[in-house]
CSV table of C-alpha atoms in Angstrom, one decimal:
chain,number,residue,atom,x,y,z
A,1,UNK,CA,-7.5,30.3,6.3
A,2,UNK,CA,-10.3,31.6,8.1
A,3,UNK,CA,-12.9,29.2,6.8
A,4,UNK,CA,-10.7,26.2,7.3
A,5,UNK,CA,-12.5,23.5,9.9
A,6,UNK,CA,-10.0,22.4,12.9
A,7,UNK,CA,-7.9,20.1,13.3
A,8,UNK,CA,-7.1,19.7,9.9
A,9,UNK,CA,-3.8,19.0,8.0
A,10,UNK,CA,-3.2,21.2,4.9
A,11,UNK,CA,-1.0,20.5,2.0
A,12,UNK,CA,1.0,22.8,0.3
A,13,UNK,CA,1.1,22.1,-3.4
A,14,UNK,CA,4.4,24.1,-4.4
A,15,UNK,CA,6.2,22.9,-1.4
A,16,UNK,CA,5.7,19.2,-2.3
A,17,UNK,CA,6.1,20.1,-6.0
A,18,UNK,CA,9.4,21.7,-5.1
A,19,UNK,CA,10.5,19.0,-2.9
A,20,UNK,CA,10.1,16.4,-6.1
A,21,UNK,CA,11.8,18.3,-8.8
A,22,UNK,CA,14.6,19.5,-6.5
A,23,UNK,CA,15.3,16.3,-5.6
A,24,UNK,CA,15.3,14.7,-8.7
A,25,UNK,CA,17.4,17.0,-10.4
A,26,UNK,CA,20.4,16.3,-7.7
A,27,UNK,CA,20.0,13.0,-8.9
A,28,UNK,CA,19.8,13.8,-12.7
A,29,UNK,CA,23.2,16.0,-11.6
A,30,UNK,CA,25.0,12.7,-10.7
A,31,UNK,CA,23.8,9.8,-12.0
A,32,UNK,CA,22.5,9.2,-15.5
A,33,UNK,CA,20.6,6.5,-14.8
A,34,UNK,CA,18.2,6.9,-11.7
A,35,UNK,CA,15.0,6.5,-9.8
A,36,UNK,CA,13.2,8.4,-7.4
A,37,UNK,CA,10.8,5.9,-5.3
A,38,UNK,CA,8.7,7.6,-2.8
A,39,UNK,CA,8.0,5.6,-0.2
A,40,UNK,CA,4.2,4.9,0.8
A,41,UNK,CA,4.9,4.0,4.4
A,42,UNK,CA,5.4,7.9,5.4
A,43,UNK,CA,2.8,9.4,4.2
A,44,UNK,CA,0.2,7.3,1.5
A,45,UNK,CA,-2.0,10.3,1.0
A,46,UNK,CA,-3.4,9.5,-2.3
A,47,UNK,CA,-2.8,13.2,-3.4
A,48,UNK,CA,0.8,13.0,-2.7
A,49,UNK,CA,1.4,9.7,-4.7
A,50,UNK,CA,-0.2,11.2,-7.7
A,51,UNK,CA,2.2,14.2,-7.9
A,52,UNK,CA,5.1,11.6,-7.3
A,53,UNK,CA,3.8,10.0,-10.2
A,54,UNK,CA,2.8,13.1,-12.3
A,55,UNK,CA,6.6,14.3,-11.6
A,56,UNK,CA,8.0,10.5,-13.3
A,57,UNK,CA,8.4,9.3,-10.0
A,58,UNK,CA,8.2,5.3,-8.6
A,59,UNK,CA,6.1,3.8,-5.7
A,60,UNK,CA,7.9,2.2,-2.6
A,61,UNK,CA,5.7,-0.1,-0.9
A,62,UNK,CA,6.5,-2.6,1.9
A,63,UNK,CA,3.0,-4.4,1.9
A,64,UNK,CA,0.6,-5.8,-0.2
A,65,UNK,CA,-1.9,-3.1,1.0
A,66,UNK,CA,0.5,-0.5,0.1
A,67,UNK,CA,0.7,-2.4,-3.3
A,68,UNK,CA,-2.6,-2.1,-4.2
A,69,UNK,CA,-2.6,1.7,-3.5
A,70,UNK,CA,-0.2,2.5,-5.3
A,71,UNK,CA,-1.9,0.5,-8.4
A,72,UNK,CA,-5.2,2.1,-7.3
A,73,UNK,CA,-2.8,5.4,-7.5
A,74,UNK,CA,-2.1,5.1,-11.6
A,75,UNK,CA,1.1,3.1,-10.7
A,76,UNK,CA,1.7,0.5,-13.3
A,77,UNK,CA,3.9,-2.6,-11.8
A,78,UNK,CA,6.7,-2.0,-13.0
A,79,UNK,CA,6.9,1.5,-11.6
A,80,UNK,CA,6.8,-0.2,-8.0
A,81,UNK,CA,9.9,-0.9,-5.8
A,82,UNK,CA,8.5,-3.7,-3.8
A,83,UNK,CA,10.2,-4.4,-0.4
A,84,UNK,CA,9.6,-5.3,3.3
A,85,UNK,CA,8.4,-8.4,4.9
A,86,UNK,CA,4.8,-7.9,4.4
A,87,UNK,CA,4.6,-9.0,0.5
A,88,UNK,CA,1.6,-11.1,-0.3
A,89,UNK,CA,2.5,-14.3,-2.7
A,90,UNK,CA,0.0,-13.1,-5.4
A,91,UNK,CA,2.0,-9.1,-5.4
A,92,UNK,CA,5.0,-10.3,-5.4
A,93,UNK,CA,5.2,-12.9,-8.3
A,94,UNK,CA,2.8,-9.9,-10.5
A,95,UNK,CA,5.6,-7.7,-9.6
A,96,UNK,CA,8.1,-9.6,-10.7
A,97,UNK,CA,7.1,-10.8,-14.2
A,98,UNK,CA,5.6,-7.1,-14.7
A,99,UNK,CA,9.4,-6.2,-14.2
A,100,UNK,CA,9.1,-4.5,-10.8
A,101,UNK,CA,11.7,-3.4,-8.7
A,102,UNK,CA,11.4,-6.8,-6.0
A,103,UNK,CA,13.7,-7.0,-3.2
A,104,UNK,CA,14.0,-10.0,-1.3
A,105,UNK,CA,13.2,-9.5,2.3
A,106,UNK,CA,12.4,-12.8,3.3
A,107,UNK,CA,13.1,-17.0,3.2
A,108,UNK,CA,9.7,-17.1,1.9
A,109,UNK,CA,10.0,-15.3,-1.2
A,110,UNK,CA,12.9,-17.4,-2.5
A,111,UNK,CA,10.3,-20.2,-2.1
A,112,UNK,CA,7.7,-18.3,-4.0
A,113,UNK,CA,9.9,-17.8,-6.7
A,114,UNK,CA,10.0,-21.6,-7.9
A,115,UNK,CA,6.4,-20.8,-9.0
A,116,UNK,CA,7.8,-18.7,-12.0
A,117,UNK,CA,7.9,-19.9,-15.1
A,118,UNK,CA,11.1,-22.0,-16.4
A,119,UNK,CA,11.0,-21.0,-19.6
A,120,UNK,CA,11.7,-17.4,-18.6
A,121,UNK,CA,14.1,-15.3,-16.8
A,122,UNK,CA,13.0,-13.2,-13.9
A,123,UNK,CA,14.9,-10.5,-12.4
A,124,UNK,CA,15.5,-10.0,-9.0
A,125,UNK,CA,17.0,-7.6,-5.8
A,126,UNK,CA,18.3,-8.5,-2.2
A,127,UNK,CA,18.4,-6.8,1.0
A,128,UNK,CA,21.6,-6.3,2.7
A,129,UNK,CA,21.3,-6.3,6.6
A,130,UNK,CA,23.6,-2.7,7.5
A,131,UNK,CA,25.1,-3.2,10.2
A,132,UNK,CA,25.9,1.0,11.4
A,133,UNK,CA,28.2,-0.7,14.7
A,134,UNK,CA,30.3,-2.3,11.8
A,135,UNK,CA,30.3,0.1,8.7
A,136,UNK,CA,29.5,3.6,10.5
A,137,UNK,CA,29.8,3.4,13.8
A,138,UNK,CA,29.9,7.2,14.3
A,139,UNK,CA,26.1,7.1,13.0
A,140,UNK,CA,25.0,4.2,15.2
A,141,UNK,CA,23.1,5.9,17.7
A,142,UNK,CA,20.6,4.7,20.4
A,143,UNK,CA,20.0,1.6,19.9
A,144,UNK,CA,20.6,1.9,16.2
A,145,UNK,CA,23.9,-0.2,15.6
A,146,UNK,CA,22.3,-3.2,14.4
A,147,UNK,CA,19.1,-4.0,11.8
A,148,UNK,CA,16.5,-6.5,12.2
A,149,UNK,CA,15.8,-6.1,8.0
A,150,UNK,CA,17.8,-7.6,5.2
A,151,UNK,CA,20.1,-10.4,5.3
A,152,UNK,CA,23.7,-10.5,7.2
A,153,UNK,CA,26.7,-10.6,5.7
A,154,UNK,CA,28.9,-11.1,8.6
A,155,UNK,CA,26.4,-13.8,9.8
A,156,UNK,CA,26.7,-15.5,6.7
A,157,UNK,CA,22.7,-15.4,5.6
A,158,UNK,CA,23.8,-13.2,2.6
A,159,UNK,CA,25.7,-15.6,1.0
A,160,UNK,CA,22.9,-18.4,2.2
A,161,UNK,CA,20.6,-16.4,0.5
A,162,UNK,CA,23.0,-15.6,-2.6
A,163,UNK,CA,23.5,-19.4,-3.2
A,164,UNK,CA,19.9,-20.5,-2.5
A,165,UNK,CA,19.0,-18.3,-5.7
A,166,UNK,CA,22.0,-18.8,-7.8
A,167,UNK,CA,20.2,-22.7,-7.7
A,168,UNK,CA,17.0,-21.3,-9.5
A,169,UNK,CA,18.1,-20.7,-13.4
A,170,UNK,CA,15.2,-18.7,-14.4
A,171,UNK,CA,16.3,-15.8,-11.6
A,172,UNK,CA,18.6,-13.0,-12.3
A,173,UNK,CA,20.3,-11.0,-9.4
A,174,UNK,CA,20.1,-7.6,-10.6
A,175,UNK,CA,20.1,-5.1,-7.5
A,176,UNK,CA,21.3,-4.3,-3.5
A,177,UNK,CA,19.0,-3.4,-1.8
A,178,UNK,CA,20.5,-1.1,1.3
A,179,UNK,CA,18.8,0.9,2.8
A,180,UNK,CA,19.5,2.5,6.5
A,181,UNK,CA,17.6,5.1,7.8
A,182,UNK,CA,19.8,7.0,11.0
A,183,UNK,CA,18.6,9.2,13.6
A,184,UNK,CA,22.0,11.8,12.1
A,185,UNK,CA,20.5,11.5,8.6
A,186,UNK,CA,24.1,12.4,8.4
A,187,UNK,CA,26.2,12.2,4.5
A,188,UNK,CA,29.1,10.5,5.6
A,189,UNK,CA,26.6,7.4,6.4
A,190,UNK,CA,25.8,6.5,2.5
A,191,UNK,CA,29.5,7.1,1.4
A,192,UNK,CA,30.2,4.4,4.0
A,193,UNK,CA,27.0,2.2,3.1
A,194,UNK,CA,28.3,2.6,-0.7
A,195,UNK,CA,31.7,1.4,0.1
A,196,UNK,CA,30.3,-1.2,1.8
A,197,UNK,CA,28.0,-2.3,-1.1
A,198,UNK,CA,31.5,-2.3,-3.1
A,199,UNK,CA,33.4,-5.0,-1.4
A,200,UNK,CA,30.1,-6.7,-1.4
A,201,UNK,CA,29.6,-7.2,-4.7
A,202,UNK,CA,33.6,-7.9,-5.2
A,203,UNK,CA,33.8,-10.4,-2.2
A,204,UNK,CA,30.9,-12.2,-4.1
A,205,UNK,CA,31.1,-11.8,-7.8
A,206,UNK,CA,27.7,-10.2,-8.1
A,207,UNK,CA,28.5,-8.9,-11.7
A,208,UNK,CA,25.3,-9.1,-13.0
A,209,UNK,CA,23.7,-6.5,-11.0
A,210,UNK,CA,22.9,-3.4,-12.3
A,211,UNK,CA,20.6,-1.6,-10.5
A,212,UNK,CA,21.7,-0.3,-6.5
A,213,UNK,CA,18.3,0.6,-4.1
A,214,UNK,CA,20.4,2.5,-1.7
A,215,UNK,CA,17.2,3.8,0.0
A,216,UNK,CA,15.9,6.5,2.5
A,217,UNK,CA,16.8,8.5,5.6
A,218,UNK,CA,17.2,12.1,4.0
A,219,UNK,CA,17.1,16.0,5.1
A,220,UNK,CA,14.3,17.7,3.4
A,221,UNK,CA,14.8,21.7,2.3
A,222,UNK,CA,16.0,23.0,5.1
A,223,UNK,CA,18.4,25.5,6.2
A,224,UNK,CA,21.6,24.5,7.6
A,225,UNK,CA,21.3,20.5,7.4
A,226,UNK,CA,22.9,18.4,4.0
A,227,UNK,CA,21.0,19.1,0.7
A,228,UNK,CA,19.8,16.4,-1.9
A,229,UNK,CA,22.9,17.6,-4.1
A,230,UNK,CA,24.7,16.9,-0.9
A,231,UNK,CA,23.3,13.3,-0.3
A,232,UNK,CA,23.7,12.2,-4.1
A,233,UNK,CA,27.7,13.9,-4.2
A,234,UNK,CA,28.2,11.8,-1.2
A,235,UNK,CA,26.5,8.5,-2.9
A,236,UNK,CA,28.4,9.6,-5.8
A,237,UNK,CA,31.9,9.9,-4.7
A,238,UNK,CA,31.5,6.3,-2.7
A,239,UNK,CA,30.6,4.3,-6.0
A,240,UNK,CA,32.6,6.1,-9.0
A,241,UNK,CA,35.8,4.4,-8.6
A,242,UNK,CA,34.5,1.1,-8.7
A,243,UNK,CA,30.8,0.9,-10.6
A,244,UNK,CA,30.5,2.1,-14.2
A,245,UNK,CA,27.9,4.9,-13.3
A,246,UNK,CA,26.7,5.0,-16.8
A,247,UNK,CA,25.0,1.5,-17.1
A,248,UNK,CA,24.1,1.5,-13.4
A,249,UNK,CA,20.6,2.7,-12.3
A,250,UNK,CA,20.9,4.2,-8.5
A,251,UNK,CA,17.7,4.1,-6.8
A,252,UNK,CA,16.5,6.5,-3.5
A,253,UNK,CA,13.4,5.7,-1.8
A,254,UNK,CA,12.6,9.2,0.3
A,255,UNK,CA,9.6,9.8,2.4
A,256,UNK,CA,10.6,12.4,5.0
A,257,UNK,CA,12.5,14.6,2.8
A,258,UNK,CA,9.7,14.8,-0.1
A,259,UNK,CA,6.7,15.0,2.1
A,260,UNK,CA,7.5,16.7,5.7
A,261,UNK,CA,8.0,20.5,4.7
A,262,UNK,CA,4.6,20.1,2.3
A,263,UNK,CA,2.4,19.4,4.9
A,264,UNK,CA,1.2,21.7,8.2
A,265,UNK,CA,-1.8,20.5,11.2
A,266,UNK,CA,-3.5,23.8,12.3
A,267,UNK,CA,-5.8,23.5,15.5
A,268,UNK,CA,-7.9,25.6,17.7
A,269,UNK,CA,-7.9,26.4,21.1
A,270,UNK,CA,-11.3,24.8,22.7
A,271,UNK,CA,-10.7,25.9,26.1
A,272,UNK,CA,-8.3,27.6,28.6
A,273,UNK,CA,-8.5,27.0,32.5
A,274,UNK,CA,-6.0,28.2,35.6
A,275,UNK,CA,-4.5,25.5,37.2
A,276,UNK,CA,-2.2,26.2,40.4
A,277,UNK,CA,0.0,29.1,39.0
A,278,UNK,CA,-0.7,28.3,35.2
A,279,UNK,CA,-2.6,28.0,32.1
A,280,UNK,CA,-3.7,24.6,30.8
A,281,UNK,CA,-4.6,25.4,27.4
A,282,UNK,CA,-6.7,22.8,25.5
A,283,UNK,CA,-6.7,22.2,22.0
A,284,UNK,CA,-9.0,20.6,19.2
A,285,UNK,CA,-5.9,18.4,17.7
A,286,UNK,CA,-3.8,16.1,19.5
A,287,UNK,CA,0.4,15.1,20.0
A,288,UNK,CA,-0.9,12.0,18.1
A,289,UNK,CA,-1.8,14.4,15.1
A,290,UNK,CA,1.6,16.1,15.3
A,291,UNK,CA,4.5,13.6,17.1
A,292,UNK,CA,3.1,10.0,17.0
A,293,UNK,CA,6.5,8.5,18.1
A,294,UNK,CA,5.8,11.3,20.9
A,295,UNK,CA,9.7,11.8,21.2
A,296,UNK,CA,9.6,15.7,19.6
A,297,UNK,CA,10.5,18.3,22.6
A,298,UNK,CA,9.4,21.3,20.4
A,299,UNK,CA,8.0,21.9,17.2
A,300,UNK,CA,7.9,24.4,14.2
A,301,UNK,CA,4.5,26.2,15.1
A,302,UNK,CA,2.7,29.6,14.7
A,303,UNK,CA,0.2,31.2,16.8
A,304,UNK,CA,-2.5,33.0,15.0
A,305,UNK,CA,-4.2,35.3,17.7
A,306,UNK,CA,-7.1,36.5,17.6
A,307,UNK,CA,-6.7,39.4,19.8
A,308,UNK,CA,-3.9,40.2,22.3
A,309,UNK,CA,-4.1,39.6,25.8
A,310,UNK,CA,-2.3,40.4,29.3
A,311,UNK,CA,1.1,38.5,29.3
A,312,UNK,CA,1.1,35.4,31.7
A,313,UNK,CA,4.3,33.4,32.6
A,314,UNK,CA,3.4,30.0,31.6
A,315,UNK,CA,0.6,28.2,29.6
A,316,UNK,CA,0.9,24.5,28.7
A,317,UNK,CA,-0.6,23.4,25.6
A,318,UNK,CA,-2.6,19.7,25.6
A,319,UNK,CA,-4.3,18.2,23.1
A,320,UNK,CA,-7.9,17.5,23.0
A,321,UNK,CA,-8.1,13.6,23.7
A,322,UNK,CA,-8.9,12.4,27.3
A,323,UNK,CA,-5.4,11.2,27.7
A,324,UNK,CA,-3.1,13.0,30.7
A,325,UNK,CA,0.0,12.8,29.2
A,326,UNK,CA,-0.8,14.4,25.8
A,327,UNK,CA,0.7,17.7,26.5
A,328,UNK,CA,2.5,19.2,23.6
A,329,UNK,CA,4.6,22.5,24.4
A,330,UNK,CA,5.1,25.0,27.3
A,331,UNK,CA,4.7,29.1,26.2
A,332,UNK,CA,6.4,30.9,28.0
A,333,UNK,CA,6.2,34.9,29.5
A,334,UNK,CA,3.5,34.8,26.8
A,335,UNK,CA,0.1,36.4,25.8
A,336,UNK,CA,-2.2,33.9,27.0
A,337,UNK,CA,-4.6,32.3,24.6
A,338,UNK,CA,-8.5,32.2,23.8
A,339,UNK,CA,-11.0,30.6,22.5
A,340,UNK,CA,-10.1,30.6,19.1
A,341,UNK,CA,-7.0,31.3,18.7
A,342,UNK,CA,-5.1,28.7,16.1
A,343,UNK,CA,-1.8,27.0,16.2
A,344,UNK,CA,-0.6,25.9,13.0
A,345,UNK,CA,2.3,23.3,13.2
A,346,UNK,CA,4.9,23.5,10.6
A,347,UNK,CA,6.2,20.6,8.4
A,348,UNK,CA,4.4,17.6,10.1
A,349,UNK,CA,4.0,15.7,7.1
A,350,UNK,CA,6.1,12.6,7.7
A,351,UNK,CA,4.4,9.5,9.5
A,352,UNK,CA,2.0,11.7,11.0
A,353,UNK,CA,-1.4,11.2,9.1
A,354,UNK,CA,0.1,7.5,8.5
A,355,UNK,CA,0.0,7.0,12.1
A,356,UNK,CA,-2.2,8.9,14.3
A,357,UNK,CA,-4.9,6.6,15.3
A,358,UNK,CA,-9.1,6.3,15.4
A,359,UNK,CA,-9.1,7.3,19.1
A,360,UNK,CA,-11.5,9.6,20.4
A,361,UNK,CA,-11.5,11.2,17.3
A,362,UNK,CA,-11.8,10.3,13.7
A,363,UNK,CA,-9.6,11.3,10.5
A,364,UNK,CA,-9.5,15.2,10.4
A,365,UNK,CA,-10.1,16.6,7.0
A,366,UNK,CA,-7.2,17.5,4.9
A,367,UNK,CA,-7.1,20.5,2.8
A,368,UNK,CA,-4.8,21.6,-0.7
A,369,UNK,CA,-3.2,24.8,-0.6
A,370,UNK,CA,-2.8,25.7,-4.3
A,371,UNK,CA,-2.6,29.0,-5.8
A,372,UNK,CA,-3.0,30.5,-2.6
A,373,UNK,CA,-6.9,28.8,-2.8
A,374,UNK,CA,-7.7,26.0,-0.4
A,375,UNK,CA,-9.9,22.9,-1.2
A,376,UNK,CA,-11.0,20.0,0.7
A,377,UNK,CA,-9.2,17.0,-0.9
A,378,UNK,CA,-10.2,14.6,2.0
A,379,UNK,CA,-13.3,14.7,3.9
A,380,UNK,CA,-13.4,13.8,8.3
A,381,UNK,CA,-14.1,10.9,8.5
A,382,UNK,CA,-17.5,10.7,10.2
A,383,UNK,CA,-19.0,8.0,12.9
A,384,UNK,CA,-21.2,6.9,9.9
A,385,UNK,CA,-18.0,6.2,7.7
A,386,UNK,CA,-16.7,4.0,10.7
A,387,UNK,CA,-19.5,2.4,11.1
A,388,UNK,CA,-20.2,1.5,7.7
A,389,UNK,CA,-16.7,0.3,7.3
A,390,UNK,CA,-16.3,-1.7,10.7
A,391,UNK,CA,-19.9,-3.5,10.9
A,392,UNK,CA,-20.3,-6.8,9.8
A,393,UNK,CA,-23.9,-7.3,11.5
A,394,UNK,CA,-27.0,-7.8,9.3
């Protein structure tokens, strides 16, 4: 790790690996039918999407960009769940007749779809608004008890939706789409979400479906919180009693739980100044690198020193942008830091490098961790890449 540039995010190959197989198995455990969609939106590292893919897995996109990536990726069409607002009219419809996994998000699309074909039949999902105040309230959190995404049963827009296709002959409902990410990830919330999805498709007749998208909003590996075999059990157990399991196809769509353990941001101390009683250590990386919804109050970290030094009662760790408030953690009765010295934060992998913005600073390199070797897989972006990019003077 020595010759590793700073900041930089690394990726650990056999973690990620793990995370895949692992979870796929759990689902191979319960369900004989199944997909494992990985969802762009958390992390869209082209790397990452081609071990998904190596491993058998889908793409989940929610945009047209994240469409074409996923193509550029190896991805054929039809190994694409396609949702969110943010579909283009061209993606969608090339979904669709490539037989895609396409859930309708919005008004829209159901317009779109009279531009199919007549002569054919087209198969199609729907998003169901989840509603946690009304199906789990013990998971409905702050602010989380109601979803601005899919369409409301209890408001009557599912069955607006439900009849507005039924009117289109060419158009097959074939899937629920439900997914509800909570700030618990707790089990107990997708054996309520799957009873719900039950007295859905019994209240309206939706016997033609045959494939249920019940989503993200997992645990990764870790100790002490639910396991994939936990999460699928719990899925399980909701849907058995009513759902033959043999001819249905349950689909997950995890992010967090395949990508944050595989991925760690190590920085370097750039500077260290007194400040009234304490230490204002500054680093090369940033909270945006790290905590980009900035709402983290402590994170999994190492310090790699390179030599001890005299014990000091309070050093506060910033990152390197010009912004006051990005402070990242306090050290306590600690040795206090040099020049030098690294910080490697643990399991950052999810939303991170999706989110942290061009400010100050461009794209950090990223580096594979594989047989214990590392290898730049890719490059910082430099102020010439931005420029060429960005200018559109000639």
């Amino acid at each position: 790790m020595v010759n590793i540039e700073t900041p930089a995010y690394i990726v650990n190959e056999a973690i990620l690996n793990k995370n895949i197989v692992y979870f796929k198995k759990a689902l191979d455990n319960y369900f004989k039918r199944n997909i494992l969609g990985y969802s762009l939106k958390t992390n869209s590292l082209p790397y990452v999407l081609k071990r998904v893919r190596h491993y058998g897995g889908y793409a989940e996109v929610v945009s047209h960009d994240e469409y074409e990536l996923a193509r550029l990726c190896g991805f054929e069409p039809s190994e694409i769940i396609y949702n969110g607002p943010l579909k283009s009219k061209h993606t969608f419809l090339e979904a669709i007749q490539a037989g895609g996994i396409v859930n309708i998000e919005c008004f829209r699309e159901i317009e779109w779809l009279k531009e199919l074909d007549l002569e054919k039949s087209y198969k199609v999902g729907v998003r169901v608004n989840i509603d946690l105040g009304l199906i789990s309230p013990v998971d409905a959190k702050e602010n989380e008890d109601y979803s601005r995404f899919g369409f409301s049963v209890e408001s009557g827009e599912f069955l607006k939706v439900i009849k507005l296709l039924k009117l289109l002959p060419n158009i097959v409902i074939d899937c629920l789409h439900v997914h509800r990410t909570t700030l618990s990830r707790s089990v107990n919330v997708f054996k309520e979400i799957a009873n719900y999805v039950i007295s859905i498709i019994k209240d309206y007749e939706l016997y033609s479906l045959t494939k249920l998208d019940i989503g993200g909003g997992y645990y990764g590996i870790m100790e002490n919180k639910p396991t994939y075999l936990d999460y699928c059990k719990a899925i399980y157990d909701g849907l058995r009693s009513e759902i033959d399991l043999d001819i249905f196809t349950i689909i997950v769509e995890p992010g967090n739980a395949i990508v944050a353990s595989s991925i760690d941001f190590i920085t370097s101390v750039i500077d260290v100044k007194k400040i009234r009683n304490f230490y204002v250590c500054t680093t090369d990386g940033s909270r945006n690198d790290i905590d980009p919804f900035y709402k983290k109050k402590d994170y999994f970290k190492q310090i790699v020193y390179c030599s001890e030094q005299e014990t000091v009662e309070k050093q506060i760790i910033t990152g390197g942008t010009c912004l006051e408030y990005d402070k990242i953690f306090e050290l306590k009765d600690s040795s206090v830091l040099s020049m030098g010295d690294r910080i490697i934060y643990k399991s950052v992998g999810a939303y991170t490098m999706a989110l942290s913005p061009l400010f100050i600073r461009f794209f950090p390199k990223v580096y594979l961790l594989e047989n214990e070797e590392y290898s730049v897989i890719r490059n910082h972006w430099s102020a010439e890449d931005f420029y060429s990019i960005y200018n559109t003077t000639k």
